[in-house]
Short mmCIF file of C-alpha atoms and ligand atoms in Angstrom, two decimals:
data_model
loop_
_atom_site.label_atom_id
_atom_site.label_comp_id
_atom_site.label_asym_id
_atom_site.label_seq_id
_atom_site.Cartn_x
_atom_site.Cartn_y
_atom_site.Cartn_z
CA MET E 1 0.15 0.11 0.21
CA PHE E 2 1.00 3.80 -0.93
CA ARG E 3 2.97 5.35 1.88
CA LYS E 4 1.56 9.19 0.75
CA ILE E 5 -0.78 10.09 -1.05
CA LEU E 6 -0.65 13.72 -3.10
CA ILE E 7 -4.32 15.42 -3.03
CA ALA E 8 -4.23 17.48 -6.48
CA ASN E 9 -7.47 19.31 -5.49
CA ARG E 10 -8.96 21.49 -3.18
CA GLY E 11 -12.31 22.44 -1.09
CA GLU E 12 -14.39 19.37 -0.05
CA ILE E 13 -12.98 17.00 -2.05
CA ALA E 14 -9.65 17.47 -1.15
CA VAL E 15 -10.74 16.79 2.58
CA ARG E 16 -12.82 13.56 1.71
CA VAL E 17 -9.79 11.99 -0.22
CA LEU E 18 -7.25 13.02 2.79
CA ARG E 19 -10.16 11.46 5.59
CA ALA E 20 -9.77 8.16 3.89
CA CYS E 21 -6.12 8.33 3.52
CA HIS E 22 -5.87 8.68 7.42
CA GLU E 23 -8.41 5.83 7.87
CA MET E 24 -6.17 3.92 5.53
CA GLY E 25 -2.89 4.93 7.61
CA ILE E 26 -1.75 6.94 4.50
CA GLU E 27 -0.17 10.71 4.88
CA ALA E 28 -2.33 12.92 2.50
CA VAL E 29 -0.21 15.78 0.91
CA ALA E 30 -1.77 18.46 -0.05
CA VAL E 31 -1.28 21.37 -2.22
CA TYR E 32 -2.77 24.67 -2.46
CA SER E 33 -3.00 28.27 -4.40
CA GLU E 34 -2.29 31.44 -2.64
CA ALA E 35 -6.36 31.82 -1.88
CA ASP E 36 -6.34 28.78 -0.52
CA ARG E 37 -3.33 29.12 2.59
CA GLY E 38 -5.87 29.05 5.35
CA SER E 39 -7.95 26.50 3.87
CA LEU E 40 -9.67 23.33 5.88
CA HIS E 41 -7.68 20.79 3.41
CA VAL E 42 -4.25 22.74 4.12
CA GLN E 43 -5.59 22.49 7.86
CA LEU E 44 -6.03 18.74 7.81
CA ALA E 45 -3.20 17.71 5.90
CA ASP E 46 0.00 15.98 6.66
CA GLU E 47 1.92 18.15 4.53
CA ALA E 48 0.89 21.08 2.40
CA TYR E 49 2.83 22.94 -0.47
CA PRO E 50 1.97 26.17 -1.89
CA ILE E 51 1.85 25.89 -5.89
CA GLY E 52 1.14 29.33 -6.91
CA ALA E 53 -1.17 31.93 -7.51
CA ALA E 54 -5.23 32.17 -6.76
CA GLU E 55 -5.67 31.54 -10.54
CA SER E 56 -6.48 27.69 -11.54
CA ARG E 57 -4.11 28.16 -14.45
CA GLU E 58 -1.36 29.17 -12.16
CA SER E 59 -2.03 26.38 -9.69
CA TYR E 60 -4.27 23.58 -9.56
CA LEU E 61 -4.43 23.14 -13.97
CA SER E 62 -0.41 23.40 -13.28
CA ILE E 63 0.49 19.40 -13.97
CA GLU E 64 4.31 20.87 -14.06
CA LYS E 65 3.88 22.47 -10.44
CA ILE E 66 1.84 19.27 -8.71
CA ILE E 67 3.70 16.72 -10.35
CA GLY E 68 7.15 18.51 -8.67
CA VAL E 69 5.59 18.68 -5.25
CA ALA E 70 4.41 14.65 -5.65
CA ARG E 71 8.28 14.11 -6.40
CA ARG E 72 9.61 16.48 -3.73
CA ALA E 73 7.33 15.09 -0.95
CA GLY E 74 7.96 11.45 -1.90
CA CYS E 75 4.48 10.56 -2.81
CA GLY E 76 3.57 7.11 -4.40
CA ALA E 77 0.74 7.78 -5.75
CA LEU E 78 -1.78 10.97 -6.85
CA HIS E 79 -5.63 11.42 -6.40
CA PRO E 80 -7.13 14.09 -8.62
CA GLY E 81 -10.50 14.38 -7.25
CA TYR E 82 -13.00 15.81 -9.73
CA GLY E 83 -12.67 18.83 -12.06
CA PHE E 84 -9.17 20.42 -12.77
CA LEU E 85 -6.83 17.96 -13.65
CA ALA E 86 -9.05 14.84 -13.09
CA GLU E 87 -10.03 14.34 -16.73
CA ASN E 88 -6.92 15.25 -18.46
CA PRO E 89 -5.13 12.41 -19.71
CA ASP E 90 -1.93 14.27 -19.64
CA LEU E 91 -1.77 14.37 -15.70
CA ALA E 92 -2.06 10.44 -15.72
CA ARG E 93 0.78 10.13 -18.61
CA ALA E 94 2.81 12.96 -16.23
CA CYS E 95 2.39 10.76 -13.21
CA ALA E 96 3.36 7.27 -14.76
CA GLU E 97 6.63 9.06 -16.29
CA ALA E 98 7.59 10.20 -12.86
CA GLY E 99 6.75 6.64 -11.56
CA ILE E 100 3.87 7.91 -9.40
CA VAL E 101 0.52 6.11 -9.27
CA PHE E 102 -2.54 7.81 -10.90
CA ILE E 103 -5.74 6.98 -9.00
CA GLY E 104 -8.03 6.90 -11.84
CA PRO E 105 -7.97 5.13 -15.19
CA THR E 106 -5.43 4.76 -17.91
CA PRO E 107 -4.76 7.56 -20.08
CA GLU E 108 -5.68 5.37 -23.00
CA ALA E 109 -8.93 4.82 -21.47
CA MET E 110 -9.63 8.43 -20.66
CA GLU E 111 -9.08 9.49 -24.75
CA ARG E 112 -11.05 6.86 -25.89
CA LEU E 113 -14.09 7.80 -23.77
CA GLY E 114 -13.26 11.64 -23.71
CA SER E 115 -14.20 12.22 -27.16
CA LYS E 116 -17.96 11.75 -27.22
CA THR E 117 -18.42 10.02 -30.69
CA ALA E 118 -15.35 7.75 -30.19
CA ALA E 119 -17.47 6.85 -27.01
CA ARG E 120 -20.69 6.52 -28.76
CA HIS E 121 -18.45 4.20 -31.47
CA VAL E 122 -17.39 2.06 -28.16
CA ALA E 123 -21.12 2.00 -26.75
CA ARG E 124 -22.28 0.55 -30.25
CA GLU E 125 -19.48 -2.38 -30.20
CA ALA E 126 -20.63 -3.32 -26.68
CA GLY E 127 -24.13 -3.62 -27.62
CA VAL E 128 -25.20 -0.45 -25.39
CA PRO E 129 -28.22 1.64 -26.60
CA THR E 130 -27.21 5.15 -27.89
CA VAL E 131 -29.62 8.26 -28.76
CA PRO E 132 -30.26 7.70 -32.51
CA GLY E 133 -27.94 10.41 -34.01
CA THR E 134 -24.30 10.35 -36.16
CA LEU E 135 -21.64 8.35 -34.90
CA ASP E 136 -19.23 10.65 -36.14
CA PRO E 137 -17.87 14.15 -36.11
CA ILE E 138 -20.24 16.05 -39.06
CA ALA E 139 -17.44 17.40 -41.80
CA ASP E 140 -19.26 20.54 -42.78
CA GLU E 141 -22.98 22.11 -42.73
CA ALA E 142 -23.78 20.36 -45.94
CA ALA E 143 -23.30 17.10 -44.21
CA ALA E 144 -25.62 18.48 -41.47
CA ARG E 145 -28.39 19.10 -42.98
CA ASN E 146 -28.12 15.44 -44.51
CA ALA E 147 -27.96 14.32 -41.31
CA ALA E 148 -30.72 16.27 -40.12
CA GLN E 149 -33.04 14.97 -43.10
CA GLU E 150 -32.45 11.70 -41.84
CA ILE E 151 -32.50 11.84 -37.78
CA GLY E 152 -35.72 14.43 -37.68
CA PHE E 153 -36.69 17.43 -35.74
CA PRO E 154 -36.28 18.09 -33.10
CA LEU E 155 -32.64 17.85 -32.95
CA LEU E 156 -29.48 18.31 -30.94
CA LEU E 157 -26.04 19.52 -32.02
CA LYS E 158 -23.25 18.20 -29.44
CA ALA E 159 -19.69 19.26 -29.43
CA VAL E 160 -17.34 15.87 -29.78
CA ALA E 161 -15.22 17.38 -26.88
CA GLY E 162 -18.52 18.32 -24.70
CA GLY E 163 -19.56 18.00 -21.51
CA GLY E 164 -21.52 20.08 -19.16
CA GLY E 165 -23.97 21.30 -21.73
CA LYS E 166 -20.81 23.94 -23.70
CA GLY E 167 -21.25 23.90 -27.06
CA MET E 168 -24.72 22.01 -27.54
CA ARG E 169 -28.03 23.64 -29.33
CA VAL E 170 -31.40 22.47 -29.74
CA VAL E 171 -32.58 22.73 -33.21
CA GLU E 172 -36.59 22.70 -33.17
CA ARG E 173 -36.62 23.09 -37.15
CA LYS E 174 -34.61 23.02 -40.53
CA ALA E 175 -34.34 26.80 -40.49
CA GLU E 176 -32.55 26.78 -37.30
CA LEU E 177 -29.88 24.67 -38.42
CA GLU E 178 -27.53 26.88 -40.25
CA GLY E 179 -27.15 29.59 -37.02
CA ALA E 180 -26.92 26.79 -34.46
CA TRP E 181 -24.41 25.21 -36.11
CA ARG E 182 -22.09 28.20 -36.49
CA ASN E 183 -23.27 29.21 -32.68
CA ALA E 184 -22.58 25.76 -31.12
CA GLY E 185 -19.27 25.22 -33.07
CA SER E 186 -17.73 28.30 -32.40
CA GLU E 187 -18.74 27.79 -28.37
CA ALA E 188 -17.42 24.37 -28.84
CA LEU E 189 -14.11 25.61 -30.02
CA ASN E 190 -13.94 28.78 -27.31
CA ALA E 191 -14.60 26.06 -24.67
CA PHE E 192 -12.75 23.00 -25.57
CA GLY E 193 -9.87 24.26 -28.12
CA ASP E 194 -11.82 21.79 -30.81
CA GLY E 195 -14.81 23.02 -32.67
CA ARG E 196 -16.56 19.72 -34.12
CA LEU E 197 -19.83 18.86 -33.80
CA TYR E 198 -21.88 15.63 -33.72
CA MET E 199 -25.75 15.23 -34.11
CA GLU E 200 -28.50 13.24 -31.96
CA LYS E 201 -32.18 13.05 -31.63
CA TYR E 202 -33.69 15.50 -28.87
CA LEU E 203 -35.15 13.87 -26.11
CA THR E 204 -37.63 16.30 -24.54
CA SER E 205 -37.95 15.35 -20.96
CA PRO E 206 -36.15 12.51 -20.22
CA ARG E 207 -34.36 11.64 -16.69
CA HIS E 208 -30.99 11.95 -16.24
CA ILE E 209 -29.62 9.07 -14.68
CA GLU E 210 -25.96 7.61 -14.41
CA ILE E 211 -24.35 4.17 -13.27
CA GLN E 212 -21.67 3.67 -10.88
CA VAL E 213 -18.87 1.43 -12.42
CA PHE E 214 -15.59 0.26 -10.91
CA GLY E 215 -13.00 -2.09 -12.24
CA ASP E 216 -9.47 -3.65 -11.03
CA ASN E 217 -6.60 -4.50 -12.33
CA ARG E 218 -7.51 -8.17 -13.16
CA GLY E 219 -10.31 -7.66 -15.47
CA ASN E 220 -13.07 -7.64 -12.57
CA VAL E 221 -16.03 -4.94 -13.53
CA VAL E 222 -19.40 -3.93 -11.20
CA TYR E 223 -21.75 -1.64 -10.95
CA LEU E 224 -22.89 -0.08 -7.94
CA GLY E 225 -26.46 1.02 -8.68
CA GLU E 226 -27.58 4.06 -10.01
CA ARG E 227 -28.22 8.00 -9.14
CA GLU E 228 -30.53 9.81 -10.57
CA CYS E 229 -29.18 13.44 -11.09
CA SER E 230 -32.32 15.00 -13.42
CA LEU E 231 -32.40 17.74 -11.12
CA GLN E 232 -30.29 20.19 -13.21
CA ARG E 233 -29.90 24.07 -12.95
CA ARG E 234 -28.19 25.04 -16.55
CA HIS E 235 -26.29 22.16 -16.61
CA GLN E 236 -25.31 22.04 -13.11
CA LYS E 237 -26.55 19.35 -10.84
CA VAL E 238 -28.17 20.30 -7.71
CA ILE E 239 -30.11 17.70 -6.18
CA GLU E 240 -29.00 13.64 -6.51
CA GLU E 241 -30.06 10.57 -4.99
CA ALA E 242 -29.93 6.84 -4.92
CA PRO E 243 -31.76 5.08 -6.22
CA SER E 244 -33.76 6.39 -8.46
CA PRO E 245 -37.27 6.79 -7.79
CA VAL E 246 -38.31 5.46 -11.37
CA VAL E 247 -35.56 2.57 -11.81
CA ASP E 248 -36.68 -1.01 -10.68
CA ALA E 249 -34.54 -4.17 -10.43
CA GLU E 250 -35.03 -5.12 -13.79
CA LEU E 251 -33.69 -1.84 -15.46
CA ARG E 252 -31.28 -1.50 -13.07
CA ARG E 253 -29.73 -4.70 -13.94
CA ALA E 254 -30.11 -4.17 -17.64
CA MET E 255 -28.52 -0.59 -17.03
CA GLY E 256 -25.64 -1.80 -14.96
CA GLU E 257 -24.80 -4.96 -17.53
CA ALA E 258 -24.50 -2.24 -20.10
CA SER E 259 -22.29 0.04 -18.40
CA VAL E 260 -19.99 -3.01 -17.24
CA ARG E 261 -19.79 -4.23 -20.88
CA LEU E 262 -19.02 -0.54 -21.79
CA ALA E 263 -16.20 -0.21 -19.35
CA ARG E 264 -14.74 -3.93 -20.41
CA ALA E 265 -14.99 -2.55 -24.19
CA ALA E 266 -12.94 0.50 -23.50
CA GLY E 267 -10.22 -1.21 -20.91
CA TYR E 268 -11.90 0.68 -17.82
CA ARG E 269 -10.12 0.34 -14.59
CA ASN E 270 -10.85 2.55 -11.09
CA ALA E 271 -14.01 4.48 -10.52
CA GLY E 272 -16.14 5.89 -13.19
CA THR E 273 -19.45 6.68 -14.30
CA ALA E 274 -22.09 5.67 -17.34
CA GLU E 275 -24.44 8.58 -17.75
CA PHE E 276 -27.84 7.77 -19.63
CA LEU E 277 -31.10 9.38 -20.48
CA VAL E 278 -34.07 7.40 -19.57
CA ASP E 279 -37.34 8.49 -21.18
CA GLU E 280 -40.93 7.89 -20.15
CA ASP E 281 -41.24 4.21 -21.72
CA GLY E 282 -38.12 3.38 -19.27
CA LYS E 283 -35.90 3.06 -22.49
CA PHE E 284 -32.47 4.31 -21.57
CA TYR E 285 -29.64 5.72 -24.27
CA PHE E 286 -25.98 5.81 -23.14
CA LEU E 287 -24.59 9.79 -23.32
CA GLU E 288 -21.07 9.45 -21.70
CA VAL E 289 -18.48 8.36 -19.33
CA ASN E 290 -17.08 10.45 -16.70
CA THR E 291 -13.91 9.38 -15.97
CA ARG E 292 -13.06 10.20 -12.40
CA LEU E 293 -14.80 10.32 -8.77
CA GLN E 294 -18.12 12.46 -8.99
CA VAL E 295 -19.41 15.10 -7.01
CA GLU E 296 -22.39 12.91 -6.14
CA HIS E 297 -20.55 9.69 -4.75
CA PRO E 298 -21.83 9.89 -1.50
CA VAL E 299 -25.28 8.94 -2.43
CA THR E 300 -24.40 5.73 -3.65
CA GLU E 301 -21.78 5.27 -0.52
CA ALA E 302 -24.84 5.32 1.50
CA VAL E 303 -26.86 2.97 -0.33
CA THR E 304 -24.16 0.16 -0.87
CA SER E 305 -22.18 0.90 2.58
CA LEU E 306 -18.89 0.95 0.51
CA ASP E 307 -16.27 3.62 0.75
CA LEU E 308 -15.60 4.62 -2.77
CA VAL E 309 -12.57 6.58 -2.34
CA LYS E 310 -10.86 3.85 -0.38
CA LEU E 311 -11.78 1.38 -2.89
CA GLN E 312 -10.05 3.85 -5.71
CA ILE E 313 -6.89 3.72 -3.58
CA ARG E 314 -6.90 -0.10 -2.95
CA ILE E 315 -7.78 -0.65 -6.62
CA ALA E 316 -4.71 1.90 -7.75
CA ALA E 317 -2.38 -0.26 -5.28
CA GLY E 318 -2.94 -3.22 -7.52
CA GLU E 319 -5.46 -4.94 -5.24
CA GLU E 320 -8.14 -6.84 -6.23
CA LEU E 321 -11.86 -5.72 -6.17
CA PRO E 322 -12.96 -7.20 -2.81
CA PHE E 323 -16.51 -7.91 -3.68
CA ARG E 324 -18.21 -9.51 -6.64
CA GLN E 325 -21.48 -7.98 -8.23
CA GLU E 326 -23.34 -10.61 -6.20
CA ASP E 327 -22.40 -8.97 -2.96
CA VAL E 328 -23.54 -5.90 -3.90
CA THR E 329 -26.80 -4.95 -1.82
CA LEU E 330 -28.48 -1.55 -1.53
CA ARG E 331 -30.12 -0.49 1.12
CA GLY E 332 -32.48 2.28 2.15
CA HIS E 333 -32.31 5.70 0.09
CA ALA E 334 -30.09 8.55 -0.48
CA MET E 335 -30.25 12.18 -1.32
CA GLU E 336 -27.57 15.17 -1.35
CA CYS E 337 -28.23 18.65 -1.82
CA ARG E 338 -25.31 20.98 -3.45
CA ILE E 339 -24.65 24.16 -0.94
CA TYR E 340 -23.35 26.88 -3.04
CA ALA E 341 -22.35 30.24 -2.55
CA GLU E 342 -24.39 31.76 -4.53
CA ASP E 343 -27.50 34.62 -4.72
CA PRO E 344 -30.46 33.07 -5.96
CA GLU E 345 -31.97 36.48 -5.94
CA ASN E 346 -29.56 37.87 -8.51
CA GLN E 347 -29.73 34.69 -11.17
CA PHE E 348 -27.45 32.65 -9.09
CA PHE E 349 -24.23 34.66 -9.29
CA PRO E 350 -21.40 33.19 -7.02
CA SER E 351 -21.56 34.75 -3.67
CA PRO E 352 -17.88 34.63 -2.30
CA GLY E 353 -16.71 36.17 1.00
CA GLU E 354 -16.38 35.75 4.69
CA ILE E 355 -18.48 32.96 6.62
CA LEU E 356 -19.02 35.21 9.56
CA SER E 357 -21.11 32.28 11.32
CA LEU E 358 -21.46 28.58 9.90
CA ARG E 359 -23.39 25.78 11.78
CA LEU E 360 -23.79 22.58 10.19
CA PRO E 361 -26.53 20.16 10.69
CA GLU E 362 -26.10 16.72 12.20
CA GLY E 363 -28.54 14.12 13.71
CA PRO E 364 -29.47 10.17 12.37
CA GLY E 365 -28.99 10.23 8.84
CA ILE E 366 -27.08 13.13 8.39
CA ARG E 367 -23.69 13.60 6.28
CA ASN E 368 -21.73 16.66 5.81
CA ASP E 369 -19.07 16.92 3.02
CA VAL E 370 -17.53 20.45 3.56
CA GLY E 371 -14.48 22.29 2.37
CA VAL E 372 -15.22 25.31 4.45
CA VAL E 373 -15.09 26.40 8.41
CA SER E 374 -16.55 29.73 10.06
CA GLY E 375 -14.36 32.67 9.67
CA TRP E 376 -13.36 31.49 6.50
CA THR E 377 -13.28 33.78 3.06
CA VAL E 378 -14.82 31.89 0.01
CA PRO E 379 -12.45 32.99 -2.62
CA GLY E 380 -13.95 34.15 -6.11
CA ASP E 381 -11.53 32.31 -8.07
CA TYR E 382 -13.31 28.60 -7.95
CA ASP E 383 -16.34 27.13 -7.91
CA PRO E 384 -18.21 28.21 -5.41
CA MET E 385 -19.73 25.08 -4.03
CA LEU E 386 -19.16 25.04 -0.05
CA GLY E 387 -20.30 21.57 0.37
CA LYS E 388 -22.59 18.84 0.15
CA LEU E 389 -25.42 17.55 3.19
CA ILE E 390 -26.32 14.21 2.45
CA ALA E 391 -29.26 12.10 3.98
CA TRP E 392 -29.75 8.69 4.41
CA GLY E 393 -33.29 7.36 5.44
CA ALA E 394 -34.73 4.04 5.57
CA ASP E 395 -36.94 4.94 2.70
CA ARG E 396 -37.33 7.63 -0.15
CA ALA E 397 -39.55 9.88 2.55
CA GLU E 398 -37.87 9.37 5.46
CA ALA E 399 -34.28 10.29 3.55
CA VAL E 400 -36.46 13.68 2.05
CA ALA E 401 -37.53 14.23 5.84
CA ARG E 402 -34.24 14.24 7.43
CA LEU E 403 -32.82 16.08 4.26
CA ALA E 404 -35.66 18.91 4.92
CA ARG E 405 -34.64 18.73 8.79
CA ALA E 406 -31.01 19.12 8.19
CA LEU E 407 -31.57 21.80 5.89
CA ASP E 408 -33.89 24.29 8.60
CA GLU E 409 -30.66 23.71 11.25
CA TYR E 410 -28.18 24.62 8.26
CA TRP E 411 -27.15 28.41 8.69
CA VAL E 412 -24.57 30.14 6.63
CA VAL E 413 -24.28 33.73 7.56
CA GLY E 414 -22.18 36.33 5.73
CA ILE E 415 -22.83 35.31 2.41
CA LYS E 416 -25.60 34.34 0.08
CA THR E 417 -26.45 30.51 -0.48
CA ASN E 418 -29.06 28.42 -2.36
CA LEU E 419 -30.49 26.92 1.08
CA GLY E 420 -33.66 28.28 0.64
CA LEU E 421 -34.08 26.94 -2.66
CA PHE E 422 -33.80 23.25 -1.27
CA ARG E 423 -36.03 23.91 1.36
CA ARG E 424 -38.71 25.06 -1.04
CA VAL E 425 -38.03 21.90 -3.72
CA LEU E 426 -37.94 19.46 -0.76
CA ARG E 427 -42.01 20.73 0.02
CA ASP E 428 -43.04 20.62 -4.01
CA SER E 429 -45.33 17.83 -4.38
CA GLU E 430 -44.14 16.80 -7.46
CA PHE E 431 -40.71 16.50 -6.34
CA LEU E 432 -41.95 14.50 -3.24
CA ALA E 433 -43.91 12.11 -5.59
CA GLY E 434 -40.68 11.65 -7.85
CA ALA E 435 -41.99 13.26 -11.10
CA ILE E 436 -38.96 14.91 -12.03
CA HIS E 437 -37.00 15.40 -15.59
CA THR E 438 -33.94 17.20 -16.97
CA ARG E 439 -36.06 20.78 -17.50
CA TRP E 440 -38.20 19.99 -14.21
CA LEU E 441 -35.92 22.42 -12.20
CA ASP E 442 -35.69 25.24 -14.86
CA GLN E 443 -39.50 25.41 -15.24
CA TRP E 444 -40.00 25.16 -11.70
CA LEU E 445 -37.55 28.30 -10.93
CA ALA E 446 -39.37 30.20 -14.02
CA SER E 447 -42.43 29.52 -12.18
CA HIS E 448 -41.30 30.33 -8.58
CA GLU E 449 -39.74 33.37 -9.05
CA SER E 450 -38.65 35.58 -5.84
CA LEU E 451 -39.83 32.81 -4.00
CA VAL E 452 -35.95 31.64 -3.67
CA ALA E 453 -34.43 33.91 -2.01
CA GLY E 454 -32.06 33.20 1.21
CA PRO E 455 -32.63 31.03 4.10
CA PRO E 456 -35.51 32.17 6.72
CA GLU E 457 -33.36 32.25 9.50
CA SER E 458 -35.31 34.53 12.16
CA GLU E 459 -33.78 37.91 13.48
CA GLU E 460 -32.76 36.88 16.48
CA GLN E 461 -30.41 34.39 14.97
CA ILE E 462 -28.82 37.08 12.78
CA VAL E 463 -28.23 39.44 16.08
CA ALA E 464 -26.77 36.12 17.49
CA ALA E 465 -25.05 35.53 15.12
CA LEU E 466 -23.50 39.14 14.50
CA ALA E 467 -22.76 39.52 18.28
CA VAL E 468 -20.90 36.15 18.02
CA ALA E 469 -18.78 37.64 15.10
CA LEU E 470 -18.10 40.65 16.39
CA TRP E 471 -16.93 39.04 20.02
CA GLU E 472 -14.48 36.57 18.02
CA ALA E 473 -13.17 39.34 16.30
CA LYS E 474 -12.61 41.34 19.02
CA SER E 475 -10.99 38.80 21.37
CA ALA E 476 -9.03 37.43 18.72
CA ASN E 477 -7.47 40.93 17.31
CA GLY E 478 -8.49 43.60 19.71
CA ALA E 479 -10.98 46.25 18.95
CA ALA E 480 -9.53 47.02 15.31
CA ALA E 481 -11.40 43.92 13.37
CA ALA E 482 -14.98 44.36 13.27
CA PRO E 483 -16.69 42.43 10.83
CA ALA E 484 -17.90 44.52 7.87
CA THR E 485 -21.13 45.97 9.30
CA PRO E 486 -23.18 46.98 5.59
CA ARG E 487 -22.78 43.22 4.56
CA VAL E 488 -24.64 42.11 7.81
CA ASP E 489 -27.32 44.82 7.53
CA SER E 490 -28.28 44.44 3.88
CA ARG E 491 -28.62 40.72 4.64
CA TRP E 492 -30.99 41.58 7.51
CA LYS E 493 -32.91 43.41 4.91
CA VAL E 494 -33.19 40.72 2.61
CA GLU E 495 -34.08 38.31 5.37
CA SER E 496 -36.89 40.92 6.44
CA ARG E 497 -38.11 40.92 2.48
CA VAL E 498 -38.08 36.84 2.73
CA ASP E 499 -40.37 36.72 5.54
CA GLN E 500 -42.82 39.09 3.87
CA LEU E 501 -42.71 36.94 0.80
CA ASP E 502 -43.14 33.82 2.88
CA ASN E 503 -46.39 35.02 4.21
CA LYS E 504 -47.47 35.76 1.07
CA PRO E 505 -46.74 33.47 -1.34
CA ARG E 506 -47.32 34.50 -4.99
CA ARG E 507 -48.58 31.35 -6.27
C1 LIG L 601 -29.21 15.13 -24.05
C2 LIG L 601 -30.64 15.16 -23.70
C3 LIG L 601 -31.77 15.31 -24.97
N1 LIG L 601 -31.98 14.88 -25.82
N2 LIG L 601 -29.21 14.80 -25.45
C4 LIG L 601 -26.84 17.36 -21.14
C5 LIG L 601 -25.26 17.32 -20.87
C6 LIG L 601 -24.75 16.36 -21.72
N3 LIG L 601 -24.00 15.47 -20.40
C7 LIG L 601 -26.15 15.55 -21.90
N4 LIG L 601 -26.94 16.58 -22.06
C8 LIG L 601 -28.64 16.46 -22.69
N5 LIG L 601 -28.03 15.30 -23.71
C9 LIG L 601 -30.38 14.30 -26.21
N6 LIG L 601 -30.11 13.69 -27.14
C10 LIG L 601 -30.67 16.10 -22.64
C11 LIG L 601 -29.74 16.45 -22.12
C12 LIG L 601 -29.81 17.05 -20.60
C13 LIG L 601 -30.22 18.49 -20.48
C14 LIG L 601 -30.91 19.12 -21.48
C15 LIG L 601 -31.60 20.33 -21.10
C16 LIG L 601 -31.42 20.71 -19.99
C17 LIG L 601 -31.00 20.30 -19.05
C18 LIG L 601 -29.95 18.92 -19.35
C19 LIG L 601 -29.77 18.13 -18.07
C20 LIG L 601 -29.53 16.76 -18.15
C21 LIG L 601 -29.64 16.42 -19.70
#
């Protein structure tokens, strides 16, 4: 087993990986940018090394600097987390060249699945259903017109190098094709340095359901059930759950076995996720493979009783998967909210700043994966996710009740968050019935305008937080350092507006 692992990431996922290391008796080495000097992942690491300026390019995206630290610190392996360099085959290659084990798939498997059209080919060869459309990149607009004729409208233009909805355009009718072709192509070129596009039939309100797979170095591949990820806002997942309310044992097995065939065909090992669309008839279509540990992995951990990060580390160290497919059992239901520092009243713009007071919920069935602490200033340089709140229950109703209860206990003062959005979505009757799809949240938001403002803490709580923050600032630095009053004051005003809205719902 490894003696020391470098964690090439920040925030809650760096903390998550570091905890797995410590439970396994492995030393965890952190890297940090100038904005993260005082961050939780640095505090908890056994060693921490600065790697440059706040800007990601100068720090968390620098393969050279990260490999340099891993060498200097004597790390036997590197965990990339998610985002940043996690799906960059160049990092996996640089690790191999430096004699460091990359905790993830091989660079070849990453490349095979990184191109969406290449992945569609792999899926087809493995007998995995794909959305009807082109298997290869489309050469030019004339070829696009021909393909559109065959596929029919509505259709979807997608970037070959894509992901996250960038370079994606719905085309409702023939007349829109030319403009969409140009826009999607230039957007893809901008985002990925690769403007190539392909085409799929557009499914109007499918569910987004993904299968967790794991492969070891000895040819064993298993699936660990599904995650329902249909609740998204602008291609950002917001609430995830396992199992999906619409997946029964038969569909789970069919999607699971398809995912395992796909992983085998790609020569996949370590953790991966196969994404599918599922239509109203329960027909499923492969979309793409994410070649990393995902943000929402805790809901799978909760229902499988497995620790996916430890599993990743064991497999990277050459160990065999410690169980077979028939040993995998699902128990209960789990649901996760992604808590963001963002302003629901202002188009969900990031809301970085100092956390004056933070109270995390606890109690039965609650897990917090958080990368921040009270008094920490959330930098504006990165994804503004503060952490994830995960609830487990014996069934979906209990998981939802625990999550709702925990959301009411959650308290963040000093910055704006999307907590209020969750408190309201979790009371929605369609959501409670599990009747959701990929466009559900965007539609819900459009019809619940201005009802998603900040959390309804009482004025007493705000006053108490202000008093505590003032007292802490005083005892730490003398009378000079008081928290900025205007921020708290304006927040108070937001709260009183929310209370008024709460009393008079618009719809
Ligand atoms: C689709 C689709 C419908 N039809 N493909 C979005 C990001 C990428 N991972 C794949 N995505 C989708 N691909 C076909 N052929 C629907 C989505 C989709 C989506 C679309 C619009 C609004 C929100 C969405 C959320 C998840 C998936």
